[in-house]
Amino acid sequence: MAILQNCTKAEVYDSNGALLCPATVQSGPMDSILVITPDSLDHREHDLFRIVFYDPVLGVLTCRCELSAPLDLPDHMTSYRCEILERLNQEQRRQDVKIPLKMTVMLHAAYQPGDPMRSPEIGIPATIGNISAGGVYLRTALALKEGRRLWFDFKEAGGTIPLAAEILRVEDATIWGQRPLYGYGCRFVDLPTRYESQLRSFVFREEMRTRKRD
């Protein structure tokens, strides 16, 4: 279990890459790994599974696994002993996958003297260009400098994720003949583990969907 000591969330796929169900991860006796799934999953229908573990330290770890020793749990859940047979892929935090998006969010930033405008209570519209579990690229009319912090709610990952970010770079994103726009390359800060796992899951699913389309 040492390689997944921080992991609490996973997704179970069949050998062809079809998503079967979400899962939670716990440690079992003698450092074993327990994967808890809805009882609708029948492990006897598949010899092996592809399981994607979302670990806040290791990142996204994809493994070929065998599930055994089912144990019925309350609330229509089942616990399985999970044996990792092979590591197929690992995307570490410093190699976070970026996915393109075209999504509008309401951006907030604390006012500082010298700012050309104040962010209203509802925020300033901003467009997400791409996002990863580690950061985001935004375009907005709100003028800010490197090092400033901003925040917004991201609502596309199965629930609202409050995201705070620090601006690492500023670009001129103005389209000729239109009002000034600024492009901000940001890294997320103070992101709780549960939200990071939720965001990683969203990014992974969107990347898989894009690969299937291609």
Tab-separated table of C-alpha atoms in Angstrom:
chain	number	residue	atom	x	y	z
A	1	MET	CA	0.000	0.000	0.000
A	2	ALA	CA	3.055	2.263	0.354
A	3	ILE	CA	2.781	3.474	-3.227
A	4	LEU	CA	-0.835	4.561	-2.601
A	5	GLN	CA	-0.738	5.602	1.019
A	6	ASN	CA	-2.324	8.975	0.208
A	7	CYS	CA	-4.883	7.728	-2.311
A	8	THR	CA	-8.595	7.703	-1.505
A	9	LYS	CA	-10.197	7.856	-4.965
A	10	ALA	CA	-10.080	5.709	-8.094
A	11	GLU	CA	-12.015	4.779	-11.217
A	12	VAL	CA	-12.474	1.213	-12.460
A	13	TYR	CA	-12.321	0.465	-16.202
A	14	ASP	CA	-12.534	-2.765	-18.143
A	15	SER	CA	-9.575	-3.960	-20.213
A	16	ASN	CA	-10.871	-2.027	-23.249
A	17	GLY	CA	-10.911	1.287	-21.393
A	18	ALA	CA	-14.663	1.548	-20.758
A	19	LEU	CA	-15.498	3.190	-17.435
A	20	LEU	CA	-17.322	0.766	-15.139
A	21	CYS	CA	-17.669	2.790	-11.946
A	22	PRO	CA	-16.014	5.222	-9.526
A	23	ALA	CA	-14.381	3.770	-6.417
A	24	THR	CA	-12.812	4.676	-3.116
A	25	VAL	CA	-9.490	3.310	-1.892
A	26	GLN	CA	-8.541	2.164	1.599
A	27	SER	CA	-5.692	0.259	3.197
A	28	GLY	CA	-6.401	-3.317	4.211
A	29	PRO	CA	-4.629	-5.958	6.353
A	30	MET	CA	-0.912	-6.486	5.783
A	31	ASP	CA	-0.554	-3.381	3.567
A	32	SER	CA	-3.116	-4.647	1.082
A	33	ILE	CA	-5.208	-2.324	-1.068
A	34	LEU	CA	-8.991	-2.305	-0.795
A	35	VAL	CA	-11.081	-0.886	-3.614
A	36	ILE	CA	-14.697	-0.118	-2.705
A	37	THR	CA	-17.218	0.020	-5.533
A	38	PRO	CA	-21.008	0.020	-5.998
A	39	ASP	CA	-22.342	-3.523	-5.728
A	40	SER	CA	-23.484	-3.292	-9.343
A	41	LEU	CA	-19.903	-4.145	-10.373
A	42	ASP	CA	-19.541	-7.900	-10.959
A	43	HIS	CA	-15.855	-8.709	-10.780
A	44	ARG	CA	-16.503	-12.177	-12.222
A	45	GLU	CA	-17.308	-10.656	-15.614
A	46	HIS	CA	-13.718	-9.515	-16.085
A	47	ASP	CA	-10.434	-11.294	-15.539
A	48	LEU	CA	-8.490	-8.055	-15.129
A	49	PHE	CA	-9.337	-4.402	-14.649
A	50	ARG	CA	-7.648	-1.143	-15.510
A	51	ILE	CA	-7.838	1.038	-12.414
A	52	VAL	CA	-6.908	4.720	-12.348
A	53	PHE	CA	-5.794	5.857	-8.903
A	54	TYR	CA	-5.885	9.586	-8.077
A	55	ASP	CA	-3.112	10.176	-5.586
A	56	PRO	CA	-2.449	13.735	-4.342
A	57	VAL	CA	1.294	13.055	-4.258
A	58	LEU	CA	1.899	10.646	-7.146
A	59	GLY	CA	-0.708	12.137	-9.455
A	60	VAL	CA	-2.675	9.864	-11.789
A	61	LEU	CA	-1.499	6.249	-11.618
A	62	THR	CA	-3.005	3.742	-14.077
A	63	CYS	CA	-2.560	0.061	-13.230
A	64	ARG	CA	-3.645	-3.353	-14.454
A	65	CYS	CA	-5.275	-4.996	-11.455
A	66	GLU	CA	-7.056	-8.109	-10.234
A	67	LEU	CA	-10.026	-7.817	-7.861
A	68	SER	CA	-10.867	-10.619	-5.448
A	69	ALA	CA	-12.398	-11.452	-2.054
A	70	PRO	CA	-15.624	-9.411	-2.381
A	71	LEU	CA	-17.164	-8.273	0.888
A	72	ASP	CA	-20.668	-6.802	1.011
A	73	LEU	CA	-20.895	-3.416	2.731
A	74	PRO	CA	-23.824	-1.190	3.716
A	75	ASP	CA	-25.415	1.187	1.207
A	76	HIS	CA	-25.073	-1.262	-1.719
A	77	MET	CA	-21.282	-1.134	-1.762
A	78	THR	CA	-18.715	-3.920	-2.093
A	79	SER	CA	-15.100	-4.055	-0.942
A	80	TYR	CA	-12.517	-5.906	-3.054
A	81	ARG	CA	-8.930	-6.851	-2.394
A	82	CYS	CA	-6.945	-5.228	-5.202
A	83	GLU	CA	-3.705	-6.703	-6.481
A	84	ILE	CA	-1.680	-4.435	-8.743
A	85	LEU	CA	-0.168	-6.597	-11.484
A	86	GLU	CA	1.367	-3.878	-13.635
A	87	ARG	CA	1.796	-0.112	-13.662
A	88	LEU	CA	0.701	1.137	-17.055
A	89	ASN	CA	1.144	4.881	-16.734
A	90	GLN	CA	1.904	7.615	-14.233
A	91	GLU	CA	1.316	11.313	-14.725
A	92	GLN	CA	3.127	13.134	-11.965
A	93	ARG	CA	2.176	16.517	-10.546
A	94	ARG	CA	4.948	18.307	-12.403
A	95	GLN	CA	3.674	16.747	-15.644
A	96	ASP	CA	0.008	17.645	-15.229
A	97	VAL	CA	-1.964	17.124	-18.403
A	98	LYS	CA	-3.643	20.256	-19.766
A	99	ILE	CA	-6.950	20.010	-21.571
A	100	PRO	CA	-8.358	22.789	-23.766
A	101	LEU	CA	-11.630	24.348	-22.653
A	102	LYS	CA	-13.769	27.247	-23.734
A	103	MET	CA	-15.733	28.003	-20.601
A	104	THR	CA	-16.753	31.236	-18.894
A	105	VAL	CA	-16.286	31.691	-15.149
A	106	MET	CA	-16.736	34.694	-12.861
A	107	LEU	CA	-13.328	35.861	-11.712
A	108	HIS	CA	-12.563	37.626	-8.431
A	109	ALA	CA	-9.489	39.496	-7.201
A	110	ALA	CA	-8.933	41.633	-4.112
A	111	TYR	CA	-8.692	45.312	-4.983
A	112	GLN	CA	-5.342	46.999	-4.535
A	113	PRO	CA	-4.507	50.721	-4.868
A	114	GLY	CA	-3.575	51.463	-8.461
A	115	ASP	CA	-5.889	48.862	-9.975
A	116	PRO	CA	-7.759	50.367	-12.960
A	117	MET	CA	-11.039	48.763	-11.860
A	118	ARG	CA	-12.648	46.921	-8.972
A	119	SER	CA	-14.006	43.429	-9.331
A	120	PRO	CA	-17.765	43.633	-8.671
A	121	GLU	CA	-19.331	41.308	-6.135
A	122	ILE	CA	-20.467	38.877	-8.835
A	123	GLY	CA	-16.994	38.883	-10.416
A	124	ILE	CA	-15.612	39.690	-13.868
A	125	PRO	CA	-16.240	37.256	-16.760
A	126	ALA	CA	-13.185	35.243	-17.760
A	127	THR	CA	-12.713	32.492	-20.322
A	128	ILE	CA	-10.760	29.359	-19.470
A	129	GLY	CA	-8.383	28.479	-22.305
A	130	ASN	CA	-7.010	25.324	-20.719
A	131	ILE	CA	-6.900	23.707	-17.305
A	132	SER	CA	-4.957	21.001	-15.482
A	133	ALA	CA	-4.841	19.747	-11.932
A	134	GLY	CA	-2.027	22.227	-11.319
A	135	GLY	CA	-3.110	25.395	-13.049
A	136	VAL	CA	-5.240	27.275	-15.555
A	137	TYR	CA	-4.970	29.750	-18.424
A	138	LEU	CA	-7.539	32.583	-18.343
A	139	ARG	CA	-8.500	35.489	-20.600
A	140	THR	CA	-10.290	38.459	-19.050
A	141	ALA	CA	-10.678	42.240	-19.170
A	142	LEU	CA	-9.536	42.467	-15.532
A	143	ALA	CA	-6.008	43.939	-15.506
A	144	LEU	CA	-3.688	42.314	-12.955
A	145	LYS	CA	0.058	41.828	-12.551
A	146	GLU	CA	2.246	38.772	-12.009
A	147	GLY	CA	2.099	37.508	-8.458
A	148	ARG	CA	-1.501	38.603	-7.872
A	149	ARG	CA	-4.037	36.074	-6.676
A	150	LEU	CA	-7.472	35.461	-8.096
A	151	TRP	CA	-10.251	32.997	-7.477
A	152	PHE	CA	-13.309	31.506	-9.155
A	153	ASP	CA	-15.736	28.583	-8.897
A	154	PHE	CA	-15.311	25.688	-11.325
A	155	LYS	CA	-18.593	23.818	-11.779
A	156	GLU	CA	-17.871	21.245	-14.466
A	157	ALA	CA	-16.306	18.447	-12.412
A	158	GLY	CA	-19.375	16.907	-10.796
A	159	GLY	CA	-19.737	19.685	-8.234
A	160	THR	CA	-18.443	23.155	-7.452
A	161	ILE	CA	-14.679	23.432	-6.862
A	162	PRO	CA	-13.503	26.753	-5.396
A	163	LEU	CA	-10.165	27.473	-7.073
A	164	ALA	CA	-7.574	30.036	-6.010
A	165	ALA	CA	-4.608	30.749	-8.266
A	166	GLU	CA	-1.456	32.851	-8.485
A	167	ILE	CA	-0.627	34.605	-11.758
A	168	LEU	CA	2.727	33.409	-13.109
A	169	ARG	CA	2.705	35.201	-16.469
A	170	VAL	CA	0.689	37.915	-18.183
A	171	GLU	CA	0.057	38.117	-21.933
A	172	ASP	CA	-1.731	40.564	-24.219
A	173	ALA	CA	-4.769	38.595	-25.435
A	174	THR	CA	-6.492	41.533	-27.144
A	175	ILE	CA	-8.242	40.809	-30.418
A	176	TRP	CA	-7.554	43.598	-32.913
A	177	GLY	CA	-10.205	46.302	-32.832
A	178	GLN	CA	-11.775	45.119	-29.580
A	179	ARG	CA	-11.378	46.076	-25.931
A	180	PRO	CA	-8.170	45.054	-24.126
A	181	LEU	CA	-7.973	41.465	-22.897
A	182	TYR	CA	-5.314	39.902	-20.697
A	183	GLY	CA	-4.119	36.302	-20.709
A	184	TYR	CA	-3.033	34.851	-17.378
A	185	GLY	CA	-1.049	31.665	-16.888
A	186	CYS	CA	-1.746	30.638	-13.291
A	187	ARG	CA	-0.911	27.936	-10.808
A	188	PHE	CA	-3.425	26.781	-8.234
A	189	VAL	CA	-2.648	27.500	-4.588
A	190	ASP	CA	-4.060	26.108	-1.336
A	191	LEU	CA	-6.057	23.435	-3.191
A	192	PRO	CA	-7.434	20.844	-0.725
A	193	THR	CA	-6.737	17.207	-1.546
A	194	ARG	CA	-10.393	16.330	-2.139
A	195	TYR	CA	-10.765	19.105	-4.723
A	196	GLU	CA	-7.459	18.255	-6.402
A	197	SER	CA	-8.586	14.633	-6.786
A	198	GLN	CA	-11.925	15.804	-8.178
A	199	LEU	CA	-10.191	18.075	-10.671
A	200	ARG	CA	-7.698	15.369	-11.702
A	201	SER	CA	-10.602	12.995	-12.343
A	202	PHE	CA	-12.324	15.582	-14.555
A	203	VAL	CA	-9.143	16.300	-16.541
A	204	PHE	CA	-8.449	12.598	-17.031
A	205	ARG	CA	-11.982	11.869	-18.265
A	206	GLU	CA	-11.917	14.811	-20.674
A	207	GLU	CA	-8.535	13.739	-22.038
A	208	MET	CA	-9.827	10.187	-22.564
A	209	ARG	CA	-12.908	11.555	-24.342
A	210	THR	CA	-10.725	13.676	-26.606
A	211	ARG	CA	-8.493	10.710	-27.471
A	212	LYS	CA	-11.516	8.621	-28.435
A	213	ARG	CA	-12.784	11.388	-30.731
A	214	ASP	CA	-9.371	11.613	-32.385
